Amino acid sequence: MQLNLLAPFQAFLRPKSQFALFFVAFFIAKLLHLGSHFASLPIVLYLLYFPTFLLPDVLLLVGSKLLVYRHNGGQASTIRKCIGGVLATFTLGCSASQISFFVETGGEIQWMAASRVLGGSGGLGLLLSGMGSMIVALLILIAISVLIAPWFYDLTDRVFEAVGGSFRKSFFMVIRKRAATEDYELLLSSEDERTESSDGSGRSEKPAPTPASAVTAVTISILTVLGAIVVGVLQYVRPTSPPYAHMSGSLPITLIEAVLFQPINSEFCLPHPVEVVPFPFESFKRFFNHQQPADWLPEWQTCGRDNGPGPPPWLEHPGHDSPEGGSNAPWGHDRPPPHIPHDRPLHPPPGPPPEPMDRNFHHRPFRHGGPSGESPCEPMKLSNLNADLVDNLASEIKERRPMIKNILLLTLESTRKDMFPFKKGSHAYDTVHSSYTSTSNKQELDAKLRKLTPVSTFLSGESNGFESETEHYEENDWRNAFKDGMGAININGAITQAAYTLKSLVSSHCGVEPLAVDFTEETNGHIYQPCLPQIFWKMSEAVRGKHHGDHDFKEKHEKRDSRDWTWESAMIQSVTDQFDSQDVLNDQMGFRNVIAETTISNPQSKHYPPKQPRVNYFGFPETETLDYLRDMFVDAQEHEKRLFVSHLTSSPHHPFKTPADWSDKTNYLQPQRWRPEDPLDGYLNTIRYQDQWISQIFQMLHDVGALNETLVIMTGDHGLAFNSLDNSQSAVNNGHISNFAIPLLLVHPHLPRIQLDASTTPLSIIPTVLDLLLETDSLPLPAAEVAKEILPKYMGNSLVRKLDYSVSTSNGTAPAFFQPFHFSAINPGGSLLAISDASTTYRLIFPLCSTIPLRFTDIATDPHEMNPITAWTPGELSEIVKVRHGVKAMEWAQLAEELGRWWVWKQRAKWGYWGNARETSRGGAEVGGGIGRIKKEHWWETK
């Protein structure tokens, strides 16, 4: 017996197999889609409109059977076989991807973002991380199609023939004259008799029609027409608001329209609003009981240009640059800013540092492509620069005289606040404990959990709740540099500006709020504030200018004051900087020296080869950067330079991998038979690994003698939700609070330990750093003047001062009548916006260009957001919030919606960015040309 290797391929070429595979692929994906939205509507409405949700699938089934998977003369054409095979295979791949994405993340795949992810370095690896579940889904779908293929095609044919035959028979019965009908039936009877007499078996090929068959035909026809009418009426009266149209979406149509058409949800799908969206002054003042000063500057006549109604900013004086003087409206507020060229950064090694990115930096007003600081007319601008320093900070600074020569900014990837440090009695602790039943196992677990984040516990100064043990450190251990009562200013209550790493870097490094658009489109806008590297470059230029022409300076100062040393800036990470244009962003932020995965893997690099293999699809473990970090601090001391270094960790990022030879890997959750490792378990291991890595960094600083002169700022880029902890998974299109609460602390051995409760964001890092440099007398006079000039222009506030805010008035300042509002973009950026403010515990997840509902929570009564309020319209949300939380909460939700709408478009103006919010909507057409309508989301919508 010879094995036919082509048998599977030949079977696939049969229309029966292709049709079954196509049906199984799109229909199972649709069932998953509808199942995931089961709670999106009341059960009555869900059942009432359920036929309309399946209407596209019926049309797909009928259309594909009649147009693609049909026989002509008993044989399908070659062209139809090819088309049918491609259609079935394409839909199968999409369906398997959607199923595997749901299994891995608990959410629906966003087809509109797929092209950007695939296009970035490491993006393909990110998608391939779910390849296992995708292969399983493929095999299951294929198996089901193989099982139904022998009969499904014939069954569909019989149904079509029954319906079509019924209509033909009804046509003759109702339309034709009765006599013609009788003649027709007589003719059929005679034919049947002849057939029966010639058939030896005594059976005819077709049964003779009877009165019952005529009744059946009429019944089928009537039911079909009535069904079509009912579905048509339901489709017509069905609300056009979300989620109805979204729930009707079916593969492969949803993917095709994601590629070809703009998403259709709201004004936020457009590149720009039709008219200027003014600040909601009346609602704002009403919510705060009209406590604003009478001469509050944003409402003053001089600010009418910025905050009042007027012509759209992208239409006013198109193509003209902003004047250098005589205008209260900075670049970006009224038109896109002029382009400022930048040279490309040099990625070492080898080679000396390049020239400054902008050679004219000190010859023009202190601005980077956009406005020179926040406009004084900014309605949300608050300041605490006139407030006193917190607690005993002033006296400790005076007594200990801390010196800040270097600054190290550690951005901790995907690090939740409840993991820095991990605490006994926390929700995370209880969740991990609940996976065990044995008391002995729980005691053993406590011993492991106590050692999960000892470094974070030490640095933050927070108690982890476990029984303390006397720690004995070696003589040269870095912890010995921190005396009792000294160590860090730890902020409790910080949230990220963006649950997307690169957008978060923009806020922490540049003090600007990100764009609410997909991915790092900030690189195509204009960073409207100087970033930290540019600030330090400006300071260095000022110091150089002070000594320019002083030929006797070196003779007068054999050893210069280290405060007069010029600054060098560097970005260092062990993973790629090619994902989503991070290399371009690094350049625009001002980094002259970048160490990344390409450096570590470069045979010409100083510390090649790497000591560890790649740990994930983005690059190497963090320890590969230690030698480069050490070199930076040693070389800076030798060459009399001050350092600003930004380091981004990576291990806590999916897929939560640690080096193979790391000996501390363990199980924190009770292992489950159905899954080798809970994702949370892998995450906890990476948190432990990162904690040890932080210790290595501090030990290196201690060893090279830089610890006592280095301010270390530590913050998270964003958090990360897990089903085990939060009944929610991932940071993608997910507004759960665990994706936003992050650690934030400032570490220095000569700063007092202070626990500060403040609702703040990384926007406050730059103002805090500049204020601390000034207060500790760590800057020479020319650099101090630069710091004092730009410090008030940032949106953030100083975290070393009391939170006694003031607002601008026409005659100076007055006590603030509101607290800071926080607007946070949600991964990937253009679909959702998280809104909160420091005066309440309310949070609103505001949908932008997406089919995701509004979401309201009060973290005072629901700290882990297990019972959020969701609604599809603002009116519906207001009604529910009023009943459950009261009138004040309802008014806040309404105000937050208005502020969110204003903020989105205000950010576009600040950045001078008028592109589309969603990735697949972006094209080569001129911005603002011919765009005035929002397309429908689905081709079958008529209203």
Coordinates of C-alpha atoms in Angstrom, one line a residue, residues 82-582:
C82 CA -7.8 29.0 -5.2
I83 CA -10.0 31.8 -3.9
G84 CA -11.8 29.5 -1.5
G85 CA -8.5 28.1 -0.2
V86 CA -7.0 31.6 0.4
L87 CA -10.2 32.8 2.1
A88 CA -10.5 29.7 4.4
T89 CA -6.8 29.8 5.3
F90 CA -6.8 33.6 6.0
T91 CA -9.9 33.3 8.2
L92 CA -8.4 30.3 10.0
G93 CA -5.3 32.2 10.9
C94 CA -7.2 35.2 12.1
S95 CA -9.6 33.1 14.2
A96 CA -6.7 31.1 15.8
S97 CA -4.9 34.4 16.6
Q98 CA -8.1 35.8 18.2
I99 CA -8.6 32.7 20.3
S100 CA -5.0 32.5 21.4
F101 CA -5.0 36.2 22.3
F102 CA -8.1 35.7 24.4
V103 CA -6.5 32.8 26.2
E104 CA -3.3 34.7 26.9
T105 CA -4.7 38.1 27.8
G106 CA -8.4 37.7 28.5
G107 CA -9.2 40.4 26.0
E108 CA -10.0 40.9 22.3
I109 CA -7.2 41.4 19.8
Q110 CA -6.9 44.9 18.3
W111 CA -6.3 44.3 14.6
M112 CA -5.7 48.0 14.0
A113 CA -2.5 47.8 16.1
A114 CA -1.1 44.6 14.7
S115 CA 0.9 46.3 11.9
R116 CA 2.8 48.5 14.2
V117 CA 3.7 45.7 16.6
L118 CA 4.9 43.5 13.7
G119 CA 6.9 46.3 12.3
G120 CA 9.1 46.9 15.4
S121 CA 12.1 45.0 16.5
G122 CA 11.0 42.4 19.0
G123 CA 7.4 42.9 18.0
L124 CA 7.2 39.6 16.1
G125 CA 8.7 37.8 19.1
L126 CA 6.0 39.4 21.3
L127 CA 3.3 37.9 19.0
L128 CA 5.2 34.5 18.8
S129 CA 5.2 34.2 22.6
G130 CA 1.6 33.1 22.2
M131 CA 2.4 30.6 19.4
G132 CA 1.7 27.6 21.6
S133 CA -1.9 28.4 22.3
M134 CA -2.3 29.6 18.7
I135 CA -1.2 26.2 17.4
V136 CA -3.6 24.4 19.7
A137 CA -6.4 26.7 18.4
L138 CA -5.5 25.9 14.8
L139 CA -5.5 22.2 15.4
I140 CA -8.9 22.3 17.2
L141 CA -10.4 24.4 14.4
I142 CA -9.1 22.1 11.7
A143 CA -10.2 19.0 13.6
I144 CA -13.8 20.3 13.9
S145 CA -13.9 21.2 10.2
V146 CA -12.7 17.7 9.3
L147 CA -15.4 16.2 11.4
I148 CA -18.3 18.2 9.9
A149 CA -16.9 18.4 6.3
P150 CA -18.6 15.2 5.0
W151 CA -22.1 16.3 5.8
F152 CA -22.1 20.1 6.4
Y153 CA -21.8 21.0 2.7
D154 CA -24.6 18.7 1.7
L155 CA -26.7 19.8 4.6
T156 CA -26.3 23.4 3.5
D157 CA -27.2 22.4 -0.1
R158 CA -30.4 20.7 1.1
V159 CA -31.4 23.7 3.1
F160 CA -30.8 26.0 0.2
E161 CA -32.8 23.6 -2.1
A162 CA -35.6 23.4 0.4
V163 CA -36.0 27.1 0.7
G164 CA -35.5 27.8 -3.0
G165 CA -37.9 25.0 -4.0
S166 CA -40.5 26.2 -1.6
F167 CA -40.4 29.7 -3.0
R168 CA -40.6 28.3 -6.6
K169 CA -43.6 26.2 -5.7
S170 CA -45.2 29.0 -3.8
F171 CA -44.7 31.2 -6.8
F172 CA -46.6 28.8 -9.1
M173 CA -49.3 28.4 -6.5
V174 CA -49.9 32.0 -5.7
I175 CA -49.0 34.0 -8.9
R176 CA -50.0 31.6 -11.7
K177 CA -53.6 30.9 -12.5
R178 CA -55.1 27.9 -10.9
A179 CA -55.6 26.1 -14.1
A180 CA -51.9 26.4 -15.0
T181 CA -51.1 25.1 -11.6
E182 CA -53.3 22.0 -12.1
D183 CA -51.8 21.3 -15.5
Y184 CA -48.3 21.6 -14.0
E185 CA -49.2 19.2 -11.2
L186 CA -50.8 16.8 -13.7
L187 CA -47.6 16.9 -15.8
L188 CA -45.5 16.1 -12.8
S189 CA -47.8 13.2 -11.8
S190 CA -47.6 11.7 -15.3
E191 CA -43.8 12.0 -15.3
D192 CA -43.6 10.4 -11.9
E193 CA -45.7 7.4 -13.0
R194 CA -43.5 6.8 -16.0
T195 CA -40.4 7.0 -13.8
E196 CA -42.0 4.6 -11.3
S197 CA -42.9 2.0 -14.0
S198 CA -39.4 2.0 -15.5
D199 CA -37.7 1.6 -12.1
G200 CA -37.3 -2.0 -11.2
S201 CA -37.1 -1.2 -7.5
G202 CA -40.5 0.4 -7.5
R203 CA -39.1 3.7 -6.2
S204 CA -39.2 7.0 -8.0
E205 CA -36.3 9.5 -8.0
K206 CA -38.5 12.2 -6.5
P207 CA -41.6 11.7 -4.4
A208 CA -44.8 12.8 -5.9
P209 CA -46.1 16.1 -4.5
T210 CA -49.0 15.9 -2.1
P211 CA -51.2 18.5 -0.5
A212 CA -48.9 18.2 2.5
S213 CA -45.8 19.1 0.5
A214 CA -47.6 22.2 -0.9
V215 CA -48.5 23.3 2.6
T216 CA -44.9 22.7 3.7
A217 CA -43.6 24.8 0.9
V218 CA -45.9 27.7 1.7
T219 CA -45.0 27.4 5.4
I220 CA -41.3 27.5 4.7
S221 CA -41.7 30.5 2.4
I222 CA -43.8 32.4 5.0
L223 CA -41.5 31.6 7.8
T224 CA -38.4 32.7 5.8
V225 CA -40.1 36.0 4.8
L226 CA -41.2 36.7 8.3
G227 CA -37.8 35.9 9.7
A228 CA -36.2 38.3 7.2
I229 CA -38.7 41.0 8.1
V230 CA -38.2 40.5 11.8
V231 CA -34.4 40.6 11.5
G232 CA -34.6 43.6 9.2
V233 CA -36.8 45.5 11.6
L234 CA -34.6 44.7 14.6
Q235 CA -31.6 45.8 12.6
Y236 CA -33.3 49.1 11.7
V237 CA -34.4 49.9 15.3
R238 CA -31.3 48.6 16.9
P239 CA -29.3 51.4 18.6
T240 CA -26.4 52.7 16.7
S241 CA -24.4 53.4 19.8
P242 CA -21.8 50.9 21.1
P243 CA -21.6 48.0 21.7
Y244 CA -24.3 46.8 19.2
A245 CA -22.4 47.4 15.9
H246 CA -19.2 46.1 17.5
M247 CA -20.8 42.9 18.6
S248 CA -22.0 42.2 15.0
G249 CA -18.4 42.2 13.7
S250 CA -17.3 39.0 12.1
L251 CA -14.1 37.7 10.7
P252 CA -12.7 38.3 8.2
I253 CA -14.7 41.5 7.7
T254 CA -13.4 43.1 10.9
L255 CA -9.8 42.6 9.9
I256 CA -10.4 43.9 6.3
E257 CA -12.1 47.0 7.5
A258 CA -9.4 47.6 10.1
V259 CA -7.0 47.7 7.2
L260 CA -9.1 49.7 4.8
F261 CA -11.3 52.0 6.8
Q262 CA -11.0 54.4 9.8
P263 CA -12.5 53.0 13.0
I264 CA -15.8 54.7 13.7
N265 CA -16.6 55.5 17.2
S266 CA -16.4 59.2 17.9
E267 CA -14.7 62.5 17.1
F268 CA -11.5 61.1 18.4
C269 CA -11.1 59.0 15.3
L270 CA -10.5 62.2 13.3
P271 CA -7.1 63.8 13.0
H272 CA -8.5 67.0 14.5
P273 CA -11.8 68.4 15.8
V274 CA -14.1 70.3 13.6
E275 CA -13.7 73.3 15.8
V276 CA -11.7 74.4 18.9
V277 CA -12.8 72.5 22.0
P278 CA -12.7 75.2 24.8
F279 CA -12.0 74.5 28.4
P280 CA -15.2 73.8 30.3
F281 CA -15.0 76.8 32.7
E282 CA -18.6 76.8 33.8
S283 CA -18.7 73.1 34.7
F284 CA -15.2 73.4 36.3
K285 CA -16.2 76.4 38.5
R286 CA -19.6 74.9 39.4
F287 CA -18.1 71.6 40.6
F288 CA -15.6 73.6 42.8
N289 CA -18.4 75.8 44.1
H290 CA -17.2 79.0 42.3
Q291 CA -14.2 79.3 44.7
Q292 CA -11.8 80.6 42.0
P293 CA -10.2 84.0 42.4
A294 CA -11.9 86.8 40.6
D295 CA -8.8 87.5 38.5
W296 CA -7.9 83.9 37.8
L297 CA -5.6 84.3 34.9
P298 CA -6.9 81.5 32.5
E299 CA -10.3 83.3 32.5
W300 CA -8.7 86.7 32.1
Q301 CA -9.2 88.6 28.8
T302 CA -5.5 88.2 27.9
C303 CA -6.0 84.4 27.8
G304 CA -9.1 84.4 25.6
R305 CA -6.9 83.4 22.6
D306 CA -5.8 80.2 24.3
N307 CA -8.9 79.1 26.2
G308 CA -11.8 80.7 24.4
P309 CA -13.7 79.7 21.2
G310 CA -12.1 80.6 17.9
P311 CA -10.9 79.3 14.6
P312 CA -9.3 75.8 14.6
P313 CA -5.6 76.0 15.3
W314 CA -4.6 73.9 12.3
L315 CA -6.4 76.4 10.0
E316 CA -5.1 79.7 11.4
H317 CA -2.2 81.0 9.4
P318 CA -1.2 77.6 7.9
G319 CA 2.4 77.2 7.3
H320 CA 3.5 80.2 9.3
D321 CA 6.0 80.0 12.1
S322 CA 5.1 81.4 15.5
P323 CA 6.5 84.8 16.2
E324 CA 9.3 85.0 18.7
G325 CA 7.7 87.7 20.7
G326 CA 4.5 89.6 21.4
S327 CA 2.3 86.5 21.8
N328 CA 1.0 84.8 24.9
A329 CA 0.3 81.7 22.9
P330 CA 3.4 79.6 22.5
W331 CA 4.2 77.3 19.6
G332 CA 1.8 74.4 19.2
H333 CA -1.1 76.2 20.9
D334 CA -2.2 77.9 17.7
R335 CA -0.5 76.1 14.9
P336 CA 2.0 73.3 14.4
P337 CA 5.5 74.5 15.5
P338 CA 8.4 75.0 13.2
H339 CA 10.7 72.1 12.6
I340 CA 14.0 72.3 14.5
P341 CA 16.7 70.0 13.0
H342 CA 18.5 67.5 15.1
D343 CA 21.7 65.6 14.3
R344 CA 21.5 61.9 14.8
P345 CA 23.0 60.6 18.1
L346 CA 26.1 58.3 18.0
H347 CA 25.6 54.9 19.4
P348 CA 28.8 53.9 21.0
P349 CA 31.2 52.1 21.1
P350 CA 33.5 53.2 19.6
G351 CA 34.1 56.9 19.0
P352 CA 34.1 60.1 20.9
P353 CA 30.9 61.9 21.9
P354 CA 29.3 63.8 19.1
E355 CA 28.6 67.5 18.9
P356 CA 25.5 68.8 20.7
M357 CA 22.3 67.9 18.9
D358 CA 21.3 71.5 18.5
R359 CA 24.2 73.8 17.9
N360 CA 21.9 76.8 18.2
F361 CA 20.4 75.7 21.4
H362 CA 21.8 78.6 23.4
H363 CA 21.2 81.1 20.7
R364 CA 17.4 81.0 20.8
P365 CA 14.7 81.0 23.4
F366 CA 14.8 78.0 25.7
R367 CA 12.3 75.8 23.9
H368 CA 12.4 72.4 22.1
G369 CA 10.2 72.5 19.1
G370 CA 7.1 73.5 21.0
P371 CA 6.1 76.0 23.6
S372 CA 8.6 77.5 26.0
G373 CA 7.1 75.9 29.0
E374 CA 3.5 75.7 29.9
S375 CA 1.5 78.8 29.0
P376 CA 0.5 80.9 32.0
C377 CA -3.0 80.6 30.6
E378 CA -3.0 76.8 31.2
P379 CA -6.2 76.3 33.2
M380 CA -4.9 73.1 34.9
K381 CA -1.6 74.6 35.9
L382 CA -0.8 74.6 39.7
S383 CA 2.4 75.5 41.5
N384 CA 3.8 74.8 45.0
L385 CA 7.1 76.5 44.5
N386 CA 6.3 79.1 47.1
A387 CA 5.5 76.4 49.7
D388 CA 7.8 75.3 52.5
L389 CA 10.0 72.2 52.2
V390 CA 8.4 69.0 53.5
D391 CA 8.9 68.0 57.2
N392 CA 12.5 68.3 58.4
L393 CA 14.0 68.4 55.0
A394 CA 15.3 72.0 55.3
S395 CA 17.1 71.3 58.6
E396 CA 18.6 68.0 57.4
I397 CA 19.9 69.7 54.3
K398 CA 21.4 72.5 56.3
E399 CA 23.0 70.0 58.7
R400 CA 24.3 67.3 56.4
R401 CA 24.8 69.4 53.2
P402 CA 24.2 66.6 50.7
M403 CA 26.0 66.9 47.4
I404 CA 24.3 65.9 44.2
K405 CA 26.9 65.6 41.5
N406 CA 25.3 62.8 39.5
I407 CA 21.7 61.7 38.8
L408 CA 20.6 58.2 38.0
L409 CA 17.0 57.7 36.8
L410 CA 15.8 54.1 37.1
T411 CA 12.6 53.3 35.2
L412 CA 11.3 50.0 36.4
E413 CA 9.5 48.1 33.7
S414 CA 5.9 47.0 34.6
T415 CA 6.5 47.4 38.3
R416 CA 3.3 47.7 40.3
K417 CA 3.3 49.8 43.5
D418 CA 2.2 46.8 45.5
M419 CA 5.4 45.1 44.4
F420 CA 7.6 47.9 45.7
P421 CA 7.8 46.6 48.3
F422 CA 5.7 43.4 48.5
K423 CA 3.8 43.5 51.8
K424 CA 2.3 41.0 54.1
G425 CA -1.5 41.5 54.4
S426 CA -1.8 43.2 51.0
H427 CA -4.2 42.0 48.4
A428 CA -1.4 40.5 46.4
Y429 CA -0.2 38.6 49.5
D430 CA -3.7 37.3 50.2
T431 CA -4.1 36.2 46.6
V432 CA -0.8 34.2 46.6
H433 CA -1.7 32.7 50.0
S434 CA -5.1 31.6 48.8
S435 CA -3.6 29.2 46.3
Y436 CA -2.4 27.0 49.2
T437 CA -4.5 25.1 51.7
S438 CA -1.8 23.5 53.9
T439 CA -0.6 25.5 56.9
S440 CA 2.9 24.2 56.6
N441 CA 3.0 25.2 53.0
K442 CA 1.8 28.7 54.0
Q443 CA 4.6 29.1 56.5
E444 CA 7.2 28.1 53.9
L445 CA 5.6 30.5 51.5
D446 CA 5.9 33.4 54.0
A447 CA 9.6 32.7 54.3
K448 CA 9.9 33.0 50.5
L449 CA 7.7 36.1 50.3
R450 CA 9.7 37.9 53.0
K451 CA 12.8 37.7 50.7
L452 CA 10.9 38.8 47.6
T453 CA 11.7 42.5 47.7
P454 CA 14.2 43.2 50.6
V455 CA 16.0 46.0 48.6
S456 CA 12.8 47.7 47.8
T457 CA 11.8 47.5 51.4
F458 CA 15.1 49.0 52.5
L459 CA 15.1 51.9 50.0
S460 CA 11.4 52.9 50.3
G461 CA 11.5 52.8 54.1
E462 CA 8.1 51.1 54.2
S463 CA 7.5 48.1 56.4
N464 CA 6.8 44.9 54.5
G465 CA 4.8 43.5 57.5
F466 CA 6.9 40.4 57.9
E467 CA 8.7 39.6 61.1
S468 CA 11.9 41.6 61.0
E469 CA 15.2 39.9 61.4
T470 CA 18.4 41.7 62.3
E471 CA 20.3 42.2 59.1
H472 CA 24.1 41.9 59.2
Y473 CA 25.8 43.5 56.2
E474 CA 29.4 43.0 55.1
E475 CA 31.7 45.9 55.8
N476 CA 31.7 47.1 52.2
D477 CA 28.0 46.6 51.6
W478 CA 26.3 49.7 50.1
R479 CA 23.6 49.7 52.8
N480 CA 26.1 50.8 55.4
A481 CA 26.2 54.2 53.7
F482 CA 22.6 54.9 54.8
K483 CA 22.6 55.9 58.4
D484 CA 19.6 55.7 60.7
G485 CA 16.8 58.0 59.6
M486 CA 18.4 58.7 56.2
G487 CA 17.8 57.3 52.8
A488 CA 14.9 58.4 50.6
I489 CA 11.8 60.5 50.0
N490 CA 9.2 57.9 49.2
I491 CA 6.0 59.0 47.5
N492 CA 2.8 57.0 48.0
G493 CA 0.1 57.7 45.5
A494 CA 2.0 58.1 42.3
I495 CA 0.3 57.0 39.0
T496 CA 1.8 56.8 35.6
Q497 CA 1.0 59.3 32.8
A498 CA 0.8 56.4 30.3
A499 CA 0.4 52.6 30.6
Y500 CA 2.9 52.4 27.6
T501 CA 6.6 52.4 28.3
L502 CA 7.8 54.9 25.7
K503 CA 5.0 57.4 26.4
S504 CA 5.8 57.1 30.1
L505 CA 9.5 57.9 29.4
V506 CA 8.4 61.1 27.7
S507 CA 6.5 62.3 30.8
S508 CA 9.3 61.3 33.3
H509 CA 12.2 62.6 31.2
C510 CA 10.6 65.7 29.6
G511 CA 7.9 66.7 32.1
V512 CA 5.2 66.7 29.3
E513 CA 2.0 64.8 29.0
P514 CA 1.8 62.2 26.2
L515 CA -0.3 62.2 23.1
A516 CA -3.5 60.1 23.3
V517 CA -2.7 58.3 20.0
D518 CA -1.5 54.8 19.2
F519 CA 2.2 54.2 19.9
T520 CA 5.1 56.7 20.1
E521 CA 3.8 59.2 17.6
E522 CA 5.4 61.8 19.9
T523 CA 8.4 61.3 17.7
N524 CA 6.4 62.9 14.9
G525 CA 5.2 65.8 17.0
H526 CA 7.4 68.3 18.9
I527 CA 8.4 67.8 22.5
Y528 CA 7.3 71.2 23.8
Q529 CA 9.5 71.2 27.0
P530 CA 13.2 70.7 27.4
C531 CA 14.0 67.2 28.5
L532 CA 16.5 66.4 31.3
P533 CA 19.5 65.9 28.9
Q534 CA 18.8 69.2 27.3
I535 CA 18.4 71.0 30.6
F536 CA 21.8 69.7 31.7
W537 CA 23.3 70.7 28.4
K538 CA 21.9 74.2 28.8
M539 CA 23.5 74.3 32.3
S540 CA 26.8 73.2 31.0
E541 CA 26.7 75.9 28.3
A542 CA 25.9 78.5 31.0
V543 CA 28.9 77.4 33.0
R544 CA 31.2 77.4 30.0
G545 CA 30.0 80.9 29.2
K546 CA 30.9 82.1 32.6
H547 CA 34.5 81.0 32.2
H548 CA 34.9 81.9 28.5
G549 CA 37.8 84.1 28.0
D550 CA 39.2 83.6 31.5
H551 CA 42.7 82.4 30.5
D552 CA 43.8 82.3 34.1
F553 CA 40.9 80.1 35.3
K554 CA 42.9 76.9 35.4
E555 CA 45.8 78.6 37.2
K556 CA 43.5 80.1 39.8
H557 CA 41.7 76.8 40.3
E558 CA 44.1 73.9 40.2
K559 CA 41.2 71.7 41.3
R560 CA 37.8 72.9 40.1
D561 CA 34.7 72.8 42.2
S562 CA 32.8 69.7 40.9
R563 CA 29.7 71.9 40.6
D564 CA 31.4 73.6 37.7
W565 CA 31.9 70.3 35.8
T566 CA 29.9 70.0 32.7
W567 CA 27.2 67.3 32.3
E568 CA 27.1 64.2 30.2
S569 CA 23.9 62.3 29.6
A570 CA 23.4 58.6 28.7
M571 CA 20.6 56.2 28.1
I572 CA 21.4 52.6 29.0
Q573 CA 19.3 49.4 28.7
S574 CA 20.0 45.7 27.9
V575 CA 17.2 45.4 25.4
T576 CA 16.6 46.8 21.9
D577 CA 16.0 50.4 21.3
Q578 CA 14.6 49.7 17.8
F579 CA 11.0 48.9 19.0
D580 CA 8.5 51.6 18.1
S581 CA 11.2 54.2 17.2
Q582 CA 12.7 54.4 20.7

